[in-house]
Short mmCIF file of C-alpha atoms in Angstrom, two decimals:
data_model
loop_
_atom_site.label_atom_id
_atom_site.label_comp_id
_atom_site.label_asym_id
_atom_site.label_seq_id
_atom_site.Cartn_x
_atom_site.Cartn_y
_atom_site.Cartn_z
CA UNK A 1323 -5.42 2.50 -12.96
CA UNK A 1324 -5.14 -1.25 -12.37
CA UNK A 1325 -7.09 -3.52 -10.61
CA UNK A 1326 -5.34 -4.61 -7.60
CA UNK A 1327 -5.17 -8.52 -8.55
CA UNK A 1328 -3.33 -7.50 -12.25
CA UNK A 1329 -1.11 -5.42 -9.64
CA UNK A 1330 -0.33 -8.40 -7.39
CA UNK A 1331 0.74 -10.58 -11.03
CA UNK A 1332 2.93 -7.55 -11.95
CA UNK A 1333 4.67 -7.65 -8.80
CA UNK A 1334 6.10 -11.27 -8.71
CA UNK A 1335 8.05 -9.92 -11.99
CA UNK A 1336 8.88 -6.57 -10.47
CA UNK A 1337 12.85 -5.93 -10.80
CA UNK A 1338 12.84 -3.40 -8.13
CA UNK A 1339 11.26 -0.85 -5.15
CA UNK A 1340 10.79 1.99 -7.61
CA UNK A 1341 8.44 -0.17 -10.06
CA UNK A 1342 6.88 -1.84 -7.35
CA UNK A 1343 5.72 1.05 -5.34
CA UNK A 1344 4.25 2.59 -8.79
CA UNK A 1345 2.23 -0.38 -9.51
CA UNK A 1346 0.95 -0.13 -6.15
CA UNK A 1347 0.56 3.61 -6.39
CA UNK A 1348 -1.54 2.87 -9.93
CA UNK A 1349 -3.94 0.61 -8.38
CA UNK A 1350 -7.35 1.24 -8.15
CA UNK A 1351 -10.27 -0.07 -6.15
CA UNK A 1352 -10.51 -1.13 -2.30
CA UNK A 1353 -8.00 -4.08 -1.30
CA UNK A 1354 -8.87 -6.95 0.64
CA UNK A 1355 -6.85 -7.33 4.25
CA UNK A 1356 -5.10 -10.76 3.09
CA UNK A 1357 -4.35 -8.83 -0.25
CA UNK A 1358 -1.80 -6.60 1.56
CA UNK A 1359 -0.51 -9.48 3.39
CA UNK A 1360 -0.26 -10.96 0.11
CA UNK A 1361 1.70 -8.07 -1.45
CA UNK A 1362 4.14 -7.72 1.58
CA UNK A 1363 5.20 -10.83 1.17
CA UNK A 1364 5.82 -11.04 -2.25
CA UNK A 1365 7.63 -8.22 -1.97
CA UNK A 1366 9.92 -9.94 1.21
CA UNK A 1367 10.49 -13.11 -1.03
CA UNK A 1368 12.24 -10.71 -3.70
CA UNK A 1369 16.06 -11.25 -3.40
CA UNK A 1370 16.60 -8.12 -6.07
CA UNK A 1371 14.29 -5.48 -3.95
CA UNK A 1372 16.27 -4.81 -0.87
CA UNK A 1373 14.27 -4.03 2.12
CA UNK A 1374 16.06 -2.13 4.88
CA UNK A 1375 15.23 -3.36 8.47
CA UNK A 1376 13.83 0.24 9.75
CA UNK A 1377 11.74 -0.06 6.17
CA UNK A 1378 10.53 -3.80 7.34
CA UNK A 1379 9.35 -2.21 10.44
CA UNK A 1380 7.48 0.50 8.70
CA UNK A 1381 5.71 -2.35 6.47
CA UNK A 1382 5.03 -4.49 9.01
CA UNK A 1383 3.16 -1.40 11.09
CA UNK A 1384 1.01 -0.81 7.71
CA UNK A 1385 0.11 -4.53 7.16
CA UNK A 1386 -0.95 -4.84 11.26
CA UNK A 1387 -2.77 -1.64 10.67
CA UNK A 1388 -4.61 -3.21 7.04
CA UNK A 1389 -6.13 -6.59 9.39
CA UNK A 1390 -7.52 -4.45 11.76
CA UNK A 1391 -11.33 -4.28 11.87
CA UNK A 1392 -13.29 -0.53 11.93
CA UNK A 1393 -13.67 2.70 10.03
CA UNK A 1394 -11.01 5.43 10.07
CA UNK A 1395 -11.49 8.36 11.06
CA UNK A 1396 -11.26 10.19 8.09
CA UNK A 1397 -14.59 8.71 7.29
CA UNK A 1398 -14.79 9.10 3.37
CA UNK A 1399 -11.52 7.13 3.17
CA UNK A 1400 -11.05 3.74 3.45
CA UNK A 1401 -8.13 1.81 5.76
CA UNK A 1402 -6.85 -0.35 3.25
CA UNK A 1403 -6.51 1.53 0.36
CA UNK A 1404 -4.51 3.95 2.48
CA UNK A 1405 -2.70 1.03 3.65
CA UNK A 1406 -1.28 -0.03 -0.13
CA UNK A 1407 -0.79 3.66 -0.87
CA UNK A 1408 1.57 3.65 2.50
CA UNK A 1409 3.16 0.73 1.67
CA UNK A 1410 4.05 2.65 -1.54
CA UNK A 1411 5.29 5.23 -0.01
CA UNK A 1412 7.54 3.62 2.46
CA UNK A 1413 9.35 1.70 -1.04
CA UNK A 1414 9.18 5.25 -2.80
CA UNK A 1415 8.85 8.82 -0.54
CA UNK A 1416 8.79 10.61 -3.81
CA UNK A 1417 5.30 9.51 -4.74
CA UNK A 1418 3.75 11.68 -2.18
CA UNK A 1419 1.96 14.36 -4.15
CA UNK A 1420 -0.13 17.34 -3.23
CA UNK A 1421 -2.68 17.00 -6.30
CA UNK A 1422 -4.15 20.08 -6.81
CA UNK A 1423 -3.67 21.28 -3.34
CA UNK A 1424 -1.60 24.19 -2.47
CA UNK A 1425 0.12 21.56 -0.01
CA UNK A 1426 3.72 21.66 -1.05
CA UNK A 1427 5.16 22.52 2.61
CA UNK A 1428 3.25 19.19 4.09
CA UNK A 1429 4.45 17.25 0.73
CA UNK A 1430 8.38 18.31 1.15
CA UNK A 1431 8.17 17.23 4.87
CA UNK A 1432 6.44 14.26 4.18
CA UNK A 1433 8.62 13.26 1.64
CA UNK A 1434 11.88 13.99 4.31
CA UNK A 1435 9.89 12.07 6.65
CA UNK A 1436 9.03 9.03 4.64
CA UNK A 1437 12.70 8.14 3.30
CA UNK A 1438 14.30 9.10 6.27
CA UNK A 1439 11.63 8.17 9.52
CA UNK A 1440 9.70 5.50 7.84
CA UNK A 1441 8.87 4.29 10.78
CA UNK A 1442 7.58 8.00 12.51
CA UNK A 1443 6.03 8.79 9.44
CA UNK A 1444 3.77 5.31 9.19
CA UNK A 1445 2.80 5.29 12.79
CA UNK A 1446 1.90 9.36 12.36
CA UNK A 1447 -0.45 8.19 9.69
CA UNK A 1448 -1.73 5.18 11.22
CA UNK A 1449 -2.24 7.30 14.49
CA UNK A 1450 -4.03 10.15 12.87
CA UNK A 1451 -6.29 7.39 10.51
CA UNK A 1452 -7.02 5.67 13.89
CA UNK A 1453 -7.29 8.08 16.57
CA UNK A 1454 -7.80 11.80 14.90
CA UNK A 1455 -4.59 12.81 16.52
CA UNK A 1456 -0.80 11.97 15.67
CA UNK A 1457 3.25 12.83 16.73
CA UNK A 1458 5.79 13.74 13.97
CA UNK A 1459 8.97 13.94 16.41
CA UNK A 1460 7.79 16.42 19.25
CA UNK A 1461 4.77 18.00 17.07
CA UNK A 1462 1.46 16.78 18.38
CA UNK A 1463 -1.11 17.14 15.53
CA UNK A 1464 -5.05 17.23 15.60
CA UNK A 1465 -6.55 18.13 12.62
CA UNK A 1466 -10.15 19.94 13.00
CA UNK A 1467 -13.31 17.79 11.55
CA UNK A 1468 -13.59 19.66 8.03
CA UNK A 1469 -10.16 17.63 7.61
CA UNK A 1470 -11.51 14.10 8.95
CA UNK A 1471 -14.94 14.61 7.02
CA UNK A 1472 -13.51 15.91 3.65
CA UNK A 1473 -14.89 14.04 0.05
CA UNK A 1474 -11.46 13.94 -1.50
CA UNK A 1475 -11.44 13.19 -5.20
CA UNK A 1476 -8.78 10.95 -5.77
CA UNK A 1477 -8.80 11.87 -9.79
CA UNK A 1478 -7.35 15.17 -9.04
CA UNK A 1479 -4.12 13.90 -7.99
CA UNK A 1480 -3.88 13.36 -4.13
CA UNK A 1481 -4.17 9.90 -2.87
CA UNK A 1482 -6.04 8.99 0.57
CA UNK A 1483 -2.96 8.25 2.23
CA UNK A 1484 -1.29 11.66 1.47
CA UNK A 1485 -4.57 13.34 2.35
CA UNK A 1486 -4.02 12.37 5.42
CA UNK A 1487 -0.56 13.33 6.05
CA UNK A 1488 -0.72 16.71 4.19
CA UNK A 1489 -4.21 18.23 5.05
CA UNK A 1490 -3.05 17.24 9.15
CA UNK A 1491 0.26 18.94 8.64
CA UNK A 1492 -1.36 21.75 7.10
CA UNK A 1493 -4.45 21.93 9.44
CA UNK A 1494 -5.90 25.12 8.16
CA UNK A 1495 -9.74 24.83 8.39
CA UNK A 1496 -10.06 28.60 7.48
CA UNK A 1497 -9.50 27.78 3.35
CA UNK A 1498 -10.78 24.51 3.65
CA UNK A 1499 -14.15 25.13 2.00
CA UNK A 1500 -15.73 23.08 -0.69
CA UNK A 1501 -17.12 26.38 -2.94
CA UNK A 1502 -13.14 27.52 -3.07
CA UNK A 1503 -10.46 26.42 -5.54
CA UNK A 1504 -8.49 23.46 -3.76
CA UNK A 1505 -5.06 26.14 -4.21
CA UNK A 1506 -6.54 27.86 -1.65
CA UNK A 1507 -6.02 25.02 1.30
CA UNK A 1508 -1.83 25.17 1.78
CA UNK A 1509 0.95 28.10 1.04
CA UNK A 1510 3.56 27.93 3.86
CA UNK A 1511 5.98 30.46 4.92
CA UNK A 1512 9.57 30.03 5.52
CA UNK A 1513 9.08 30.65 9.08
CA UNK A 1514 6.20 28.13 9.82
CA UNK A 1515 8.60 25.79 7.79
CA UNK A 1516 11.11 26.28 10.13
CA UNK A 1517 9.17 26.62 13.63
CA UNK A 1518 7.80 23.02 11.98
CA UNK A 1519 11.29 21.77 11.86
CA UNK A 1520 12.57 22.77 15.08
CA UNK A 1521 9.23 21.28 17.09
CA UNK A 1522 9.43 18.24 15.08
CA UNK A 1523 12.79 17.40 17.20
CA UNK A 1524 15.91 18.92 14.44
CA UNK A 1525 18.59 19.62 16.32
CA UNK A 1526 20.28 22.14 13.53
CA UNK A 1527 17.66 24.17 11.91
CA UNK A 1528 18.61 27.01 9.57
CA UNK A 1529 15.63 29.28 7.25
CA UNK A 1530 17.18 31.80 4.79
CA UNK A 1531 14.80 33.41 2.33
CA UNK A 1532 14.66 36.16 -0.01
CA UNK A 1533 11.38 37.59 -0.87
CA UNK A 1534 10.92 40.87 -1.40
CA UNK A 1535 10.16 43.13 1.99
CA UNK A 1536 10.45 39.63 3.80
CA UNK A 1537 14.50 38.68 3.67
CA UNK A 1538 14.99 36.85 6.91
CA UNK A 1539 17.81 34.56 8.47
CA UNK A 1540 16.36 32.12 11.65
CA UNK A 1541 18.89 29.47 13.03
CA UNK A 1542 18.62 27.08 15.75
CA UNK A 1543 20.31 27.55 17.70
CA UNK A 1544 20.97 31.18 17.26
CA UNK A 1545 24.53 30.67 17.03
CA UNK A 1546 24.34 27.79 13.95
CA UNK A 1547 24.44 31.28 11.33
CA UNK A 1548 27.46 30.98 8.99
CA UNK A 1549 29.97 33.55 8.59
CA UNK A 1550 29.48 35.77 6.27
CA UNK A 1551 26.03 35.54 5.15
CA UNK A 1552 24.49 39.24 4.54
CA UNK A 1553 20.73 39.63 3.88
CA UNK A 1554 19.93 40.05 0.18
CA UNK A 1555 22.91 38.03 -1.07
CA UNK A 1556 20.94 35.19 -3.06
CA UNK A 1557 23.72 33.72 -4.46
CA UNK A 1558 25.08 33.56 -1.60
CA UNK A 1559 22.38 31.56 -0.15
CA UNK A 1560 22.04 29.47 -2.71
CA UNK A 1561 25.80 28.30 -2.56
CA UNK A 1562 25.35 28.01 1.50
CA UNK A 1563 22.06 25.39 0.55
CA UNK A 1564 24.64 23.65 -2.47
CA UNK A 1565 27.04 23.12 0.40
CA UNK A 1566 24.51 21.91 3.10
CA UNK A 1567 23.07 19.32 1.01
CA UNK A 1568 26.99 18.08 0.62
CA UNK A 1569 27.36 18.09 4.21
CA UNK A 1570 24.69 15.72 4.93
CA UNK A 1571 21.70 18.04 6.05
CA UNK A 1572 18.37 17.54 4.14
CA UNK A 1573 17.13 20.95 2.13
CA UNK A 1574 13.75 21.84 1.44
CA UNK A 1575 13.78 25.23 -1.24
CA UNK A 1576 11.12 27.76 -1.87
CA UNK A 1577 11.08 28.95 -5.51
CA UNK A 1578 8.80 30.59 -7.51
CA UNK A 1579 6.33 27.93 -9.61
CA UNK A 1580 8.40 28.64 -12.63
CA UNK A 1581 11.60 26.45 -11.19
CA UNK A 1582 9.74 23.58 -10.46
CA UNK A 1583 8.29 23.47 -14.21
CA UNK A 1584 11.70 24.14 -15.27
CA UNK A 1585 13.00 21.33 -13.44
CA UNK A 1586 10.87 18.90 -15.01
CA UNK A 1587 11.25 20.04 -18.55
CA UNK A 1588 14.53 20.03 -18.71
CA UNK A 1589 14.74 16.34 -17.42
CA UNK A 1590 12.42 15.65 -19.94
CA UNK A 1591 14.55 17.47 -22.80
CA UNK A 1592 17.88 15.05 -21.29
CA UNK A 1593 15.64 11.99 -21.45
CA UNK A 1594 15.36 13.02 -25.28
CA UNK A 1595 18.51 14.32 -26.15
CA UNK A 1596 19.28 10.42 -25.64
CA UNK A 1597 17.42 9.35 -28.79
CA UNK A 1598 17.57 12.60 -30.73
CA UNK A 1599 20.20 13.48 -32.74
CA UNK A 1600 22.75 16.57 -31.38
CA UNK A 1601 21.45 19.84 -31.72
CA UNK A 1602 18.12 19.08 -32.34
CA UNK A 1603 16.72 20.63 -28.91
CA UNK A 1604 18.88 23.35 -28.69
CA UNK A 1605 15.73 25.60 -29.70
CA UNK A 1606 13.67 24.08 -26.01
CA UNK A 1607 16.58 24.68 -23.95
CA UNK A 1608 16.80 28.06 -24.68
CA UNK A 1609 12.98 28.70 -24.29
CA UNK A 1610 13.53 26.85 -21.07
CA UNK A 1611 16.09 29.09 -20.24
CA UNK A 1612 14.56 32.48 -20.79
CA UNK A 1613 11.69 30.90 -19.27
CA UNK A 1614 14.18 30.86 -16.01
CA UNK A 1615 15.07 34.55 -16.97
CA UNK A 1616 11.94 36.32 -16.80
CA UNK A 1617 11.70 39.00 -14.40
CA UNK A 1618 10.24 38.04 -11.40
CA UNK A 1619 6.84 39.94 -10.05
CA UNK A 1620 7.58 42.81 -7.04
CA UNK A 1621 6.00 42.45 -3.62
CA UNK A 1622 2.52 43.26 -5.13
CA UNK A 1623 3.42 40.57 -8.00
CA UNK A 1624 4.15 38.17 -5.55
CA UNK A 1625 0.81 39.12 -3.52
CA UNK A 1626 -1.07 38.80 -6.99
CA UNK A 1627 0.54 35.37 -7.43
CA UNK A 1628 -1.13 34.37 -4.05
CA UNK A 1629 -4.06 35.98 -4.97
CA UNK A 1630 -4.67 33.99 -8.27
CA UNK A 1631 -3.56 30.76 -6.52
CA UNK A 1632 -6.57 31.71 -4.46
CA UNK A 1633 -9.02 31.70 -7.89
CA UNK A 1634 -7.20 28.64 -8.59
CA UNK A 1635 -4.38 29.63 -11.03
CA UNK A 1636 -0.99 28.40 -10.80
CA UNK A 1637 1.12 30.49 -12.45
CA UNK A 1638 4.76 30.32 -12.39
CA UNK A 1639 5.06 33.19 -9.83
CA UNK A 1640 3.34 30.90 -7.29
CA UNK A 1641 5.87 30.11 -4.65
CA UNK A 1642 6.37 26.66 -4.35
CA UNK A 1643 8.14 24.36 -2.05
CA UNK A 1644 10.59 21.20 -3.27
CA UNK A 1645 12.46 18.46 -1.12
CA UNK A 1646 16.13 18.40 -2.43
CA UNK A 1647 18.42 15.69 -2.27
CA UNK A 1648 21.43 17.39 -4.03
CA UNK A 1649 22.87 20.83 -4.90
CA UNK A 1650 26.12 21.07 -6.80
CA UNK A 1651 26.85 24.02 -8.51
CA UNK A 1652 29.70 24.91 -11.49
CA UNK A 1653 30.28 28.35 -11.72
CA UNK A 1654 32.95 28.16 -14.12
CA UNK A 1655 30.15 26.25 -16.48
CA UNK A 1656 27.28 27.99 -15.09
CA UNK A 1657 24.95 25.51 -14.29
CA UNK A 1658 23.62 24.04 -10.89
CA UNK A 1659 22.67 20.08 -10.94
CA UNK A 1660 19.68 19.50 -8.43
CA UNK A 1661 18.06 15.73 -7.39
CA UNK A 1662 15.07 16.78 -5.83
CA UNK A 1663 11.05 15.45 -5.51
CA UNK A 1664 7.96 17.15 -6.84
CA UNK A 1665 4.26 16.08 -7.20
CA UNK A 1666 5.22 12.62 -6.60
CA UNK A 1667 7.81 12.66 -9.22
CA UNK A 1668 11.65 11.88 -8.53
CA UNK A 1669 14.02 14.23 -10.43
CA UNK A 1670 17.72 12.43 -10.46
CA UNK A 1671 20.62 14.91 -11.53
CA UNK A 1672 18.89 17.39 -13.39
CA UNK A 1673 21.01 20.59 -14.71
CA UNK A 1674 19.61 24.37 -15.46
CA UNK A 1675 21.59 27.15 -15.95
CA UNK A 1676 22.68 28.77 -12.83
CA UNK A 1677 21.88 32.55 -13.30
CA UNK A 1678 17.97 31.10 -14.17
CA UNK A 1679 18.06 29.43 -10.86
CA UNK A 1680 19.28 31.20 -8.90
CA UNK A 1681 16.70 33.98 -10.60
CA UNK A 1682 13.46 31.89 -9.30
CA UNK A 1683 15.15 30.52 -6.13
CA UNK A 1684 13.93 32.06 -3.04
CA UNK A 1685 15.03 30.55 -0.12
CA UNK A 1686 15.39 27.42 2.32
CA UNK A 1687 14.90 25.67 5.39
CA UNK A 1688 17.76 23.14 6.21
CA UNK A 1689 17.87 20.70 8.72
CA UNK A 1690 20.13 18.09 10.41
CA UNK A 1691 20.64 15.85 13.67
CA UNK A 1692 16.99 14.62 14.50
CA UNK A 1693 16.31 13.66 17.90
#
């Protein structure tokens, strides 16, 4: 990590958002209150980093919330290094990351939240550091005290601002016990998901899911459903979330572990193929693929996966939750293209094969027309 003055240096020759809000998100150490004044407006004076009005409102919010004077309550944290991690986060949403949490519901709504309600999703932060309580649309949230008094250890991957979004949003204080694995504190169902959505002020909600003993369709309103969806028709589904995502709603999927690990190794295998000559990682792809092609466990597999998420392994029939940008699928090619975020990683037009996919794809929660 770097200290925060080498950050500030970095940032007057910053080109853009994205590398500014990982230098930020890199830094270590507490800042000083003129330090984030400092940062915000070297990052205002930078003709090449656009800053979008409702975004300038969202930094300004962080930076009045940096001078003020007291401790948080989320007493083991400290206000201004959650203030440069939010300042991050406003520049890049897809630097939220659940660590070693099993927080991936929180992260994907976060993530929505923080590209597309900067503003909602600073002053729910700022509210919940500040006061112990917070709004996200018509959702009141109070976490319980285990949250507000929790030691997080930054080192195993959650930053203090995130924390604090994602353990409120989550607000579970059953599994939130020092002497379990940290897997243990998340796992979201479709149907919280989407009772989430709809009390967070969505005016179009739609869940569709396919676990095993657990298919289920839930629309708000009832009547949003679209024609001819039948129960147990995953590909189906998946085309219906491939032509949301076109239309403009946002999509967060449920998938088994597996997907999300696929996801990232096949960007990494395209960033290659780049500077590799052709051919030469045919051999991954296709132990990505069958990796994508394994059989999938049965409704006590799937309660096993839960139950060694619990001992703290995360296998790749953990079901796992991803914010998605993009579907576009080509049948004729087979393959389905997906820009999505996961553990505070951005993955930009990434394609799998589309019978893998679709084999670890589970389910979604759409939404559209906030109010």
């Amino acid at each position: 990590m770097a200290l925060i003055s080498e950050t500030l240096n970095k940032i007057r020759t910053a080109n853009n958002k994205i590398e500014i809000a990982n230098l930020l998100n890199k830094t270590s150490g507490v800042p000083g209150m003129a330090t984030i004044t400092q940062i915000l407006a070297e990052i205002y004076k930078k003709p090449m980093v656009p800053i979008t009005p409702v975004q300038r409102n969202a930094l300004n919010l962080v930076e009045q919330f940096a001078s003020r004077y007291g401790v948080i309550r989320f007493i083991n944290l400290q206000r201004t290094r959650v203030a440069i991690q939010l300042i991050a986060r406003v520049l890049n949403s897809a630097l939220i990351n659940q660590g070693s949490f099993g927080m991936c519901g929180p992260a994907a709504v976060a993530v929505d939240a923080a590209a597309n309600l900067p503003v909602q999703y600073v002053t729910f932060a700022i509210d919940l550091a500040e006061n112990g309580t917070g709004t996200l649309g018509h959702r009141i949230i109070t976490p319980v005290a285990s949250i507000l008094h929790y030691k997080l250890d930054e080192t195993k991957g959650m930053p203090q601002a995130d924390w604090i979004v994602l353990a409120s949003l989550r607000d579970d204080p059953t599994n939130l016990q020092e002497s379990f694995a940290t897997e243990t504190y998340g796992g979201t169902a479709g149907s919280e998901l989407f009772a989430w959505m709809v009390k967070s002020g969505f005016q179009k909600v739609l869940h569709m899911s396919h676990i095993t003993f657990a298919n289920m369709v839930e629309a708000h309103p009832l009547g949003l459903l679209p024609p001819g969806i039948t129960v147990g028709d995953k590909m189906k589904t998946l085309t219906t979330a491939a032509e949301l995502t076109s239309s403009g709603w946002r999509l967060f999927m449920q998938a088994f572990m597996q997907l999300a690990k696929s996801i990232e190794s096949y960007k990494q295998i395209e960033d290659m193929e780049t500077m590799l000559p052709p051919g030469s990682l045919n051999e991954t792809r296709t132990k990505q693929s069958n990796a994508l092609n394994v059989e999938n466990p049965g409704y006590f597999g799937t309660v096993f996966g839960a139950v060694k998420s619990v001992m703290g392994f995360s296998g790749g029939d953990v079901k796992h939750w991803t914010f998605v940008e993009t579907l576009t699928i080509n049948k004729l090619a087979n393959t389905i293209t997906i820009s999505c975020c996961n553990h505070g990683m951005h993955y930009p037009a990434v394609t799998l094969p589309l019978d893998g996919f679709a084999n670890k794809f589970l389910g979604f929660v759409a939404v559209t027309d906030y109010a």
